[in-house]
Amino acid sequence: MAQIPSHVPAASYPSPKAVVQLLKPITWFPPMWAFACGAIASGAGIGDRWFPIALGVLLAGPLLCGMSQAVNDWFDRHVDAINEPHRVIPSGRMPGQWGLAIAIAMSVMSMAVAAFLGPLVFAAALVGLALAWGYSAPPFRFKQNGWIGNGVVGLSYETLPWITAATAALGHAPSTRTLLIALLYGVGAHGILTLNDFKSIKGDQQMGVDTLPVLHGAQNAARIACLVMAIPQACVILLLAQAGLQTGAMLVGVVLALQLLCMIRFLGDPEGKAIWYSALGVGLYVTGMMAAAVALGSLTLPAPPLG
């Protein structure tokens, strides 16, 4: 089992900087973006519901996502000592059991905010909380299998925030079409999560973490990731076109075509180009999400007054 380096000086509590590094603000973007997509897709506008929507953004990003990062780093501290020893826990900058304590505290805060937003939001947040702990913590530890773990994260980071935001904006559950598109983007995010696994193949093999690159090899895992990202977006295009939202369907089609061009380069060198594709292709993916959300929102916007 990996040990914290002996040269790291002992500390009784973490610095504020170490806490921020544990919560990884850069990872808050996907669920916050998905939450924004859900609010826009509802067509309700902000209006009098700006406060619950703002609280929902806080819930989706800093609280639930930040909590999930703390949980993951705590239960991954030994494999991180192999793959990324500079991380805040294996490096010793987050001493003792502070990582676990922060994860528990943020779980409690998340549920308090979710309860304030109503029973539907509370139920969605409770599901997200359970998935976040189950992803990293035994006995479930969904991340041990790339098929299950990446699916859990995709649904938690994209589908749940989208649905939660639409519910908070509307005050009731969104349309079936919105639910389907939110689900499709969550499924597609499975492929995005696979991109992150290429950088840690060696450590995952040593620790018995069955990511897709470990299970199927880098080349096959890259093909799977590309298919899993592309097929749901093609389905979104069909749903938008079926609803008469031709502009939205065309915009999602354009960003999908650009992603396909990037995928060709990624497939030529999966391990070398995974980070490159993650930076470029994921940006296109979430751009398509917003285009779909704006199109859905136009369905429920009130008609302009005559005259």
Short mmCIF file of C-alpha atoms in Angstrom, two decimals:
data_model
loop_
_atom_site.label_atom_id
_atom_site.label_comp_id
_atom_site.label_asym_id
_atom_site.label_seq_id
_atom_site.Cartn_x
_atom_site.Cartn_y
_atom_site.Cartn_z
CA MET A 1 0.00 0.00 0.00
CA ALA A 2 1.35 3.44 -0.94
CA GLN A 3 2.54 5.65 1.89
CA ILE A 4 2.63 9.42 2.26
CA PRO A 5 6.20 10.59 1.57
CA SER A 6 8.23 10.73 4.78
CA HIS A 7 9.78 14.10 3.94
CA VAL A 8 6.42 15.91 4.13
CA PRO A 9 6.22 17.91 7.38
CA ALA A 10 3.43 16.98 9.77
CA ALA A 11 0.46 19.33 10.09
CA SER A 12 -2.63 19.17 12.24
CA TYR A 13 -5.00 20.87 9.80
CA PRO A 14 -5.02 21.79 6.10
CA SER A 15 -4.45 25.26 4.72
CA PRO A 16 -7.31 27.02 2.90
CA LYS A 17 -5.38 26.51 -0.32
CA ALA A 18 -5.26 22.75 0.30
CA VAL A 19 -9.03 22.67 0.89
CA VAL A 20 -9.66 24.48 -2.40
CA GLN A 21 -7.32 22.06 -4.19
CA LEU A 22 -9.20 19.12 -2.67
CA LEU A 23 -12.55 20.46 -3.94
CA LYS A 24 -11.10 21.14 -7.45
CA PRO A 25 -13.15 24.16 -8.62
CA ILE A 26 -12.26 23.42 -12.24
CA THR A 27 -14.43 20.27 -12.04
CA TRP A 28 -17.49 22.25 -10.99
CA PHE A 29 -18.01 23.51 -14.52
CA PRO A 30 -19.77 20.44 -16.04
CA PRO A 31 -22.61 20.17 -13.48
CA MET A 32 -23.00 23.95 -13.29
CA TRP A 33 -23.16 24.12 -17.09
CA ALA A 34 -25.68 21.28 -17.13
CA PHE A 35 -27.71 23.11 -14.49
CA ALA A 36 -27.70 26.24 -16.66
CA CYS A 37 -28.82 24.11 -19.62
CA GLY A 38 -31.71 22.72 -17.58
CA ALA A 39 -32.85 26.17 -16.46
CA ILE A 40 -32.74 27.49 -20.04
CA ALA A 41 -34.41 24.37 -21.46
CA SER A 42 -37.34 24.85 -19.09
CA GLY A 43 -38.32 28.03 -20.93
CA ALA A 44 -39.47 29.49 -17.63
CA GLY A 45 -36.94 32.30 -17.53
CA ILE A 46 -35.33 33.46 -14.31
CA GLY A 47 -37.84 36.08 -13.19
CA ASP A 48 -39.09 35.50 -9.67
CA ARG A 49 -37.27 32.17 -9.41
CA TRP A 50 -33.75 33.59 -9.63
CA PHE A 51 -33.00 32.74 -5.99
CA PRO A 52 -33.76 28.99 -6.17
CA ILE A 53 -31.88 28.81 -9.48
CA ALA A 54 -28.84 30.53 -7.93
CA LEU A 55 -29.01 28.15 -4.98
CA GLY A 56 -29.24 25.26 -7.43
CA VAL A 57 -26.04 26.39 -9.16
CA LEU A 58 -24.35 26.45 -5.74
CA LEU A 59 -25.72 22.98 -5.02
CA ALA A 60 -24.66 21.48 -8.36
CA GLY A 61 -21.15 22.92 -8.40
CA PRO A 62 -19.34 23.82 -5.17
CA LEU A 63 -21.42 21.61 -2.88
CA LEU A 64 -22.27 18.32 -4.61
CA CYS A 65 -19.45 18.30 -7.15
CA GLY A 66 -16.93 19.62 -4.62
CA MET A 67 -18.08 16.95 -2.18
CA SER A 68 -17.69 14.24 -4.81
CA GLN A 69 -14.09 15.36 -5.44
CA ALA A 70 -13.30 15.17 -1.72
CA VAL A 71 -14.86 11.70 -1.47
CA ASN A 72 -12.98 10.49 -4.54
CA ASP A 73 -9.61 11.81 -3.39
CA TRP A 74 -10.03 10.31 0.07
CA PHE A 75 -10.80 6.81 -1.15
CA ASP A 76 -8.26 7.10 -4.00
CA ARG A 77 -5.40 8.37 -1.88
CA HIS A 78 -3.37 5.17 -2.29
CA VAL A 79 -3.71 4.87 -6.07
CA ASP A 80 -3.06 8.63 -6.36
CA ALA A 81 0.23 8.09 -4.54
CA ILE A 82 1.25 6.05 -7.61
CA ASN A 83 -0.42 7.99 -10.43
CA GLU A 84 -0.38 11.55 -9.07
CA PRO A 85 1.65 11.81 -5.82
CA HIS A 86 1.47 15.60 -6.00
CA ARG A 87 -2.25 15.54 -5.16
CA VAL A 88 -3.29 17.16 -1.93
CA ILE A 89 -3.83 14.00 0.19
CA PRO A 90 -0.90 11.75 -0.86
CA SER A 91 1.44 14.77 -0.75
CA GLY A 92 0.53 15.34 2.91
CA ARG A 93 -0.97 18.80 2.43
CA MET A 94 -4.34 17.43 3.60
CA PRO A 95 -3.31 15.71 6.86
CA GLY A 96 -4.98 13.00 8.90
CA GLN A 97 -8.66 12.38 8.13
CA TRP A 98 -9.45 15.92 7.08
CA GLY A 99 -10.32 14.80 3.55
CA LEU A 100 -13.02 12.49 4.87
CA ALA A 101 -14.30 15.09 7.36
CA ILE A 102 -14.66 17.70 4.61
CA ALA A 103 -16.53 15.23 2.39
CA ILE A 104 -19.00 14.45 5.21
CA ALA A 105 -19.51 18.13 6.10
CA MET A 106 -20.22 19.06 2.49
CA SER A 107 -22.66 16.16 2.16
CA VAL A 108 -24.65 17.57 5.08
CA MET A 109 -24.58 21.10 3.63
CA SER A 110 -25.68 19.79 0.23
CA MET A 111 -28.71 18.07 1.69
CA ALA A 112 -29.65 21.16 3.71
CA VAL A 113 -29.63 23.36 0.60
CA ALA A 114 -31.49 20.73 -1.43
CA ALA A 115 -34.18 20.43 1.26
CA PHE A 116 -34.71 24.19 1.09
CA LEU A 117 -35.33 23.91 -2.67
CA GLY A 118 -38.17 21.43 -2.26
CA PRO A 119 -38.84 17.68 -2.26
CA LEU A 120 -38.12 17.05 -5.96
CA VAL A 121 -34.76 18.79 -5.82
CA PHE A 122 -33.99 17.07 -2.51
CA ALA A 123 -34.74 13.67 -4.06
CA ALA A 124 -32.49 14.39 -7.07
CA ALA A 125 -29.69 15.64 -4.80
CA LEU A 126 -30.03 12.56 -2.60
CA VAL A 127 -29.56 10.35 -5.66
CA GLY A 128 -26.52 12.40 -6.66
CA LEU A 129 -25.09 12.13 -3.15
CA ALA A 130 -25.56 8.35 -3.08
CA LEU A 131 -23.93 7.97 -6.50
CA ALA A 132 -20.97 10.17 -5.49
CA TRP A 133 -20.23 8.09 -2.41
CA GLY A 134 -20.95 4.82 -4.18
CA TYR A 135 -18.61 5.77 -7.00
CA SER A 136 -15.56 5.97 -4.75
CA ALA A 137 -16.33 4.29 -1.44
CA PRO A 138 -16.50 0.59 -0.60
CA PRO A 139 -18.39 -1.67 -0.70
CA PHE A 140 -19.77 -0.45 -4.05
CA ARG A 141 -16.82 1.53 -5.45
CA PHE A 142 -18.40 1.82 -8.88
CA LYS A 143 -15.20 3.29 -10.33
CA GLN A 144 -13.56 -0.13 -10.10
CA ASN A 145 -15.37 -0.86 -13.37
CA GLY A 146 -15.13 1.70 -16.14
CA TRP A 147 -18.50 0.80 -17.62
CA ILE A 148 -20.37 1.35 -14.37
CA GLY A 149 -18.29 4.13 -12.85
CA ASN A 150 -18.22 6.40 -15.88
CA GLY A 151 -21.94 5.92 -16.35
CA VAL A 152 -22.58 6.96 -12.76
CA VAL A 153 -20.51 10.11 -13.14
CA GLY A 154 -22.07 11.01 -16.49
CA LEU A 155 -25.58 10.83 -15.06
CA SER A 156 -24.52 12.70 -11.92
CA TYR A 157 -22.67 15.50 -13.73
CA GLU A 158 -25.03 16.06 -16.66
CA THR A 159 -28.46 14.44 -16.37
CA LEU A 160 -29.24 15.10 -12.71
CA PRO A 161 -28.23 18.81 -12.70
CA TRP A 162 -30.17 19.39 -15.92
CA ILE A 163 -33.34 17.81 -14.54
CA THR A 164 -32.89 19.49 -11.15
CA ALA A 165 -32.55 22.92 -12.73
CA ALA A 166 -35.59 22.48 -14.95
CA THR A 167 -37.59 21.38 -11.92
CA ALA A 168 -36.38 24.34 -9.84
CA ALA A 169 -37.21 26.77 -12.66
CA LEU A 170 -40.65 25.33 -13.41
CA GLY A 171 -41.71 24.27 -9.94
CA HIS A 172 -42.63 20.85 -11.36
CA ALA A 173 -41.08 18.05 -13.44
CA PRO A 174 -40.02 19.02 -17.01
CA SER A 175 -41.34 17.56 -20.26
CA THR A 176 -40.57 14.05 -21.44
CA ARG A 177 -38.53 15.45 -24.34
CA THR A 178 -36.37 17.46 -21.94
CA LEU A 179 -35.89 14.42 -19.72
CA LEU A 180 -34.80 12.31 -22.71
CA ILE A 181 -32.29 14.88 -23.95
CA ALA A 182 -30.88 15.32 -20.44
CA LEU A 183 -30.50 11.54 -20.22
CA LEU A 184 -28.80 11.35 -23.62
CA TYR A 185 -26.21 13.96 -22.69
CA GLY A 186 -25.55 12.10 -19.44
CA VAL A 187 -24.98 8.88 -21.39
CA GLY A 188 -22.66 10.67 -23.82
CA ALA A 189 -20.63 11.98 -20.89
CA HIS A 190 -19.62 8.36 -20.23
CA GLY A 191 -17.24 8.74 -23.17
CA ILE A 192 -15.88 12.00 -21.79
CA LEU A 193 -15.05 10.30 -18.50
CA THR A 194 -13.18 7.57 -20.38
CA LEU A 195 -10.83 10.24 -21.76
CA ASN A 196 -9.61 10.89 -18.21
CA ASP A 197 -8.62 7.24 -17.79
CA PHE A 198 -5.89 7.23 -20.42
CA LYS A 199 -3.48 9.18 -18.23
CA SER A 200 -3.51 6.64 -15.38
CA ILE A 201 -3.42 3.26 -17.11
CA LYS A 202 -0.28 2.10 -15.29
CA GLY A 203 -1.51 2.91 -11.79
CA ASP A 204 -5.00 1.57 -12.50
CA GLN A 205 -3.51 -1.74 -13.63
CA GLN A 206 -1.45 -1.98 -10.46
CA MET A 207 -4.41 -1.19 -8.21
CA GLY A 208 -6.93 -3.37 -10.05
CA VAL A 209 -9.10 -0.50 -11.32
CA ASP A 210 -10.81 -1.82 -14.46
CA THR A 211 -11.15 1.33 -16.56
CA LEU A 212 -12.01 0.90 -20.22
CA PRO A 213 -8.36 1.36 -21.32
CA VAL A 214 -7.34 -1.34 -18.82
CA LEU A 215 -10.18 -3.70 -19.80
CA HIS A 216 -10.06 -3.26 -23.58
CA GLY A 217 -6.74 -1.61 -24.40
CA ALA A 218 -6.16 2.01 -25.35
CA GLN A 219 -7.25 1.74 -28.99
CA ASN A 220 -10.50 -0.11 -28.36
CA ALA A 221 -11.32 2.13 -25.39
CA ALA A 222 -10.86 5.17 -27.63
CA ARG A 223 -13.26 3.73 -30.20
CA ILE A 224 -15.83 2.99 -27.49
CA ALA A 225 -15.50 6.51 -26.06
CA CYS A 226 -16.04 8.11 -29.45
CA LEU A 227 -19.13 6.01 -30.19
CA VAL A 228 -20.60 6.65 -26.75
CA MET A 229 -20.17 10.40 -27.22
CA ALA A 230 -21.40 10.55 -30.81
CA ILE A 231 -24.49 8.30 -30.80
CA PRO A 232 -26.43 10.16 -28.06
CA GLN A 233 -25.79 13.47 -29.82
CA ALA A 234 -27.16 12.01 -33.05
CA CYS A 235 -30.26 11.00 -31.10
CA VAL A 236 -30.58 14.55 -29.73
CA ILE A 237 -30.49 15.87 -33.30
CA LEU A 238 -33.34 13.56 -34.25
CA LEU A 239 -35.42 14.58 -31.21
CA LEU A 240 -34.95 18.27 -31.94
CA ALA A 241 -35.80 17.82 -35.61
CA GLN A 242 -38.89 15.81 -34.68
CA ALA A 243 -40.03 18.70 -32.46
CA GLY A 244 -39.62 21.14 -35.36
CA LEU A 245 -36.53 22.74 -33.82
CA GLN A 246 -34.52 22.72 -37.03
CA THR A 247 -32.06 25.45 -36.04
CA GLY A 248 -31.19 23.67 -32.81
CA ALA A 249 -30.82 20.37 -34.64
CA MET A 250 -28.53 21.99 -37.20
CA LEU A 251 -26.32 23.59 -34.53
CA VAL A 252 -25.93 20.32 -32.63
CA GLY A 253 -25.15 18.66 -35.96
CA VAL A 254 -22.39 21.16 -36.69
CA VAL A 255 -20.67 20.66 -33.33
CA LEU A 256 -21.00 16.89 -33.71
CA ALA A 257 -19.35 17.08 -37.15
CA LEU A 258 -16.47 19.07 -35.65
CA GLN A 259 -16.11 16.49 -32.90
CA LEU A 260 -15.94 13.70 -35.48
CA LEU A 261 -13.02 15.46 -37.14
CA CYS A 262 -11.26 15.70 -33.77
CA MET A 263 -12.02 12.04 -33.09
CA ILE A 264 -10.09 11.00 -36.19
CA ARG A 265 -6.93 12.57 -34.78
CA PHE A 266 -7.61 11.20 -31.29
CA LEU A 267 -8.02 7.65 -32.60
CA GLY A 268 -4.61 7.87 -34.25
CA ASP A 269 -2.88 8.20 -30.86
CA PRO A 270 -5.33 7.70 -27.96
CA GLU A 271 -2.83 7.91 -25.11
CA GLY A 272 -1.01 10.87 -26.58
CA LYS A 273 -4.08 12.81 -27.71
CA ALA A 274 -6.57 12.09 -24.91
CA ILE A 275 -5.84 15.34 -23.05
CA TRP A 276 -5.91 17.30 -26.31
CA TYR A 277 -9.24 15.82 -27.31
CA SER A 278 -10.64 16.33 -23.82
CA ALA A 279 -9.82 20.04 -24.03
CA LEU A 280 -11.21 20.57 -27.53
CA GLY A 281 -13.86 17.91 -28.06
CA VAL A 282 -15.49 18.34 -24.66
CA GLY A 283 -15.85 22.06 -25.31
CA LEU A 284 -17.74 21.26 -28.50
CA TYR A 285 -19.86 18.69 -26.66
CA VAL A 286 -21.07 21.16 -24.04
CA THR A 287 -21.64 23.81 -26.71
CA GLY A 288 -24.08 21.39 -28.33
CA MET A 289 -25.75 20.88 -24.95
CA MET A 290 -26.45 24.59 -24.66
CA ALA A 291 -27.70 24.79 -28.25
CA ALA A 292 -30.14 21.97 -27.49
CA ALA A 293 -31.23 23.69 -24.26
CA VAL A 294 -31.91 27.01 -26.00
CA ALA A 295 -33.93 25.18 -28.66
CA LEU A 296 -36.00 23.37 -26.02
CA GLY A 297 -36.56 26.60 -24.12
CA SER A 298 -37.99 28.24 -27.24
CA LEU A 299 -40.81 25.69 -27.22
CA THR A 300 -42.19 26.99 -23.95
CA LEU A 301 -41.45 30.70 -24.25
CA PRO A 302 -44.62 32.83 -24.35
CA ALA A 303 -45.58 34.12 -27.77
CA PRO A 304 -44.82 37.83 -28.36
CA PRO A 305 -47.84 40.17 -28.09
CA LEU A 306 -49.58 41.13 -31.34
CA GLY A 307 -49.54 44.66 -32.63
#
